[in-house]
mmCIF file of C-alpha atoms in Angstrom:
data_model
loop_
_atom_site.group_PDB
_atom_site.id
_atom_site.type_symbol
_atom_site.label_atom_id
_atom_site.label_comp_id
_atom_site.label_asym_id
_atom_site.label_seq_id
_atom_site.Cartn_x
_atom_site.Cartn_y
_atom_site.Cartn_z
ATOM 1 C CA MET A 1 181.222 108.846 60.913
ATOM 2 C CA LEU A 2 178.339 107.549 58.826
ATOM 3 C CA ASP A 3 176.597 106.251 61.955
ATOM 4 C CA ALA A 4 177.373 109.275 64.146
ATOM 5 C CA SER A 5 174.501 111.199 65.686
ATOM 6 C CA HIS A 6 176.401 114.447 65.200
ATOM 7 C CA VAL A 7 179.251 115.533 62.985
ATOM 8 C CA VAL A 8 181.210 118.722 63.546
ATOM 9 C CA VAL A 9 183.293 120.124 60.727
ATOM 10 C CA PHE A 10 185.917 122.775 61.354
ATOM 11 C CA CYS A 11 187.410 124.712 58.505
ATOM 12 C CA ALA A 12 189.763 127.617 58.264
ATOM 13 C CA LYS A 13 191.267 129.710 55.551
ATOM 14 C CA THR A 14 194.835 128.641 54.880
ATOM 15 C CA ALA A 15 195.900 131.505 52.639
ATOM 16 C CA MET A 16 195.042 135.156 52.306
ATOM 17 C CA ASP A 17 195.140 137.390 49.280
ATOM 18 C CA ASP A 18 194.579 141.110 48.800
ATOM 19 C CA ALA A 19 190.968 140.608 47.702
ATOM 20 C CA TRP A 20 190.176 138.741 50.920
ATOM 21 C CA LEU A 21 191.919 141.385 53.051
ATOM 22 C CA LYS A 22 189.758 144.017 51.328
ATOM 23 C CA LEU A 23 186.623 142.027 52.196
ATOM 24 C CA VAL A 24 187.704 141.943 55.840
ATOM 25 C CA VAL A 25 188.361 145.686 56.120
ATOM 26 C CA ASP A 26 185.160 146.519 54.218
ATOM 27 C CA GLN A 27 183.139 144.318 56.584
ATOM 28 C CA GLU A 28 184.767 145.959 59.599
ATOM 29 C CA ASP A 29 183.867 149.337 58.105
ATOM 30 C CA ALA A 30 180.260 148.233 57.560
ATOM 31 C CA ASP A 31 180.180 147.057 61.184
ATOM 32 C CA GLY A 32 181.144 150.549 62.338
ATOM 33 C CA ARG A 33 184.626 149.712 63.584
ATOM 34 C CA PHE A 34 186.247 152.858 62.165
ATOM 35 C CA ALA A 35 185.419 156.402 63.228
ATOM 36 C CA THR A 36 187.028 157.968 60.161
ATOM 37 C CA PRO A 37 188.207 156.937 56.699
ATOM 38 C CA GLU A 38 191.744 157.619 57.932
ATOM 39 C CA ALA A 39 191.325 155.051 60.706
ATOM 40 C CA LYS A 40 190.141 152.495 58.155
ATOM 41 C CA ALA A 41 193.129 153.216 55.904
ATOM 42 C CA ALA A 42 195.574 152.962 58.820
ATOM 43 C CA ASN A 43 194.108 149.636 59.928
ATOM 44 C CA ASP A 44 194.223 148.287 56.386
ATOM 45 C CA LYS A 45 197.832 149.430 55.943
ATOM 46 C CA GLY A 46 198.908 147.814 59.219
ATOM 47 C CA ARG A 47 197.162 144.539 58.471
ATOM 48 C CA LYS A 48 198.671 144.404 54.983
ATOM 49 C CA PHE A 49 202.133 145.020 56.443
ATOM 50 C CA PHE A 50 201.843 142.001 58.737
ATOM 51 C CA ALA A 51 200.051 139.909 56.118
ATOM 52 C CA ASP A 52 202.834 140.541 53.612
ATOM 53 C CA MET A 53 205.469 139.759 56.221
ATOM 54 C CA HIS A 54 203.864 136.381 56.912
ATOM 55 C CA ARG A 55 202.939 135.637 53.288
ATOM 56 C CA LYS A 56 206.117 136.737 51.543
ATOM 57 C CA ASP A 57 208.939 136.708 54.088
ATOM 58 C CA LEU A 58 208.122 134.113 56.745
ATOM 59 C CA HIS A 59 205.842 131.893 54.618
ATOM 60 C CA ASP A 60 203.744 131.005 57.660
ATOM 61 C CA ASP A 61 200.497 132.792 56.851
ATOM 62 C CA ALA A 62 198.269 129.836 57.775
ATOM 63 C CA GLU A 63 199.782 129.641 61.263
ATOM 64 C CA TRP A 64 199.625 133.414 61.701
ATOM 65 C CA MET A 65 195.987 133.523 60.620
ATOM 66 C CA ALA A 66 195.107 130.778 63.093
ATOM 67 C CA LYS A 67 196.766 132.669 65.951
ATOM 68 C CA THR A 68 195.172 136.030 65.144
ATOM 69 C CA GLY A 69 191.690 134.776 64.347
ATOM 70 C CA LEU A 70 191.827 136.107 60.799
ATOM 71 C CA SER A 71 190.934 132.712 59.381
ATOM 72 C CA GLN A 72 187.549 132.927 61.095
ATOM 73 C CA ARG A 73 186.517 136.192 59.473
ATOM 74 C CA ARG A 74 184.193 136.145 56.538
#
C-alpha cells in the first residue's frame, strides 16, 4: 500500500443514533424532499420505526444501513 499509485478507502457508518437520524431528515428537508411539514414528520416517524426495530430488536443496524444506503448519507 505504501508504494501504490492509488489508494481507495471505503467507510460506512456502523451505528445510528437519534441525533444522526435528525441530521438525515433535516438534510432531506433542506434538499426540498418534503412538500409539507407533515410529510417530513411522517418520513421521520417511519424511518425511526425501522431504525429502532433494527437497533433494538434485531441488533443488525449495520447490515440494514448497508442495504438501504443510510450509511452513505451525511
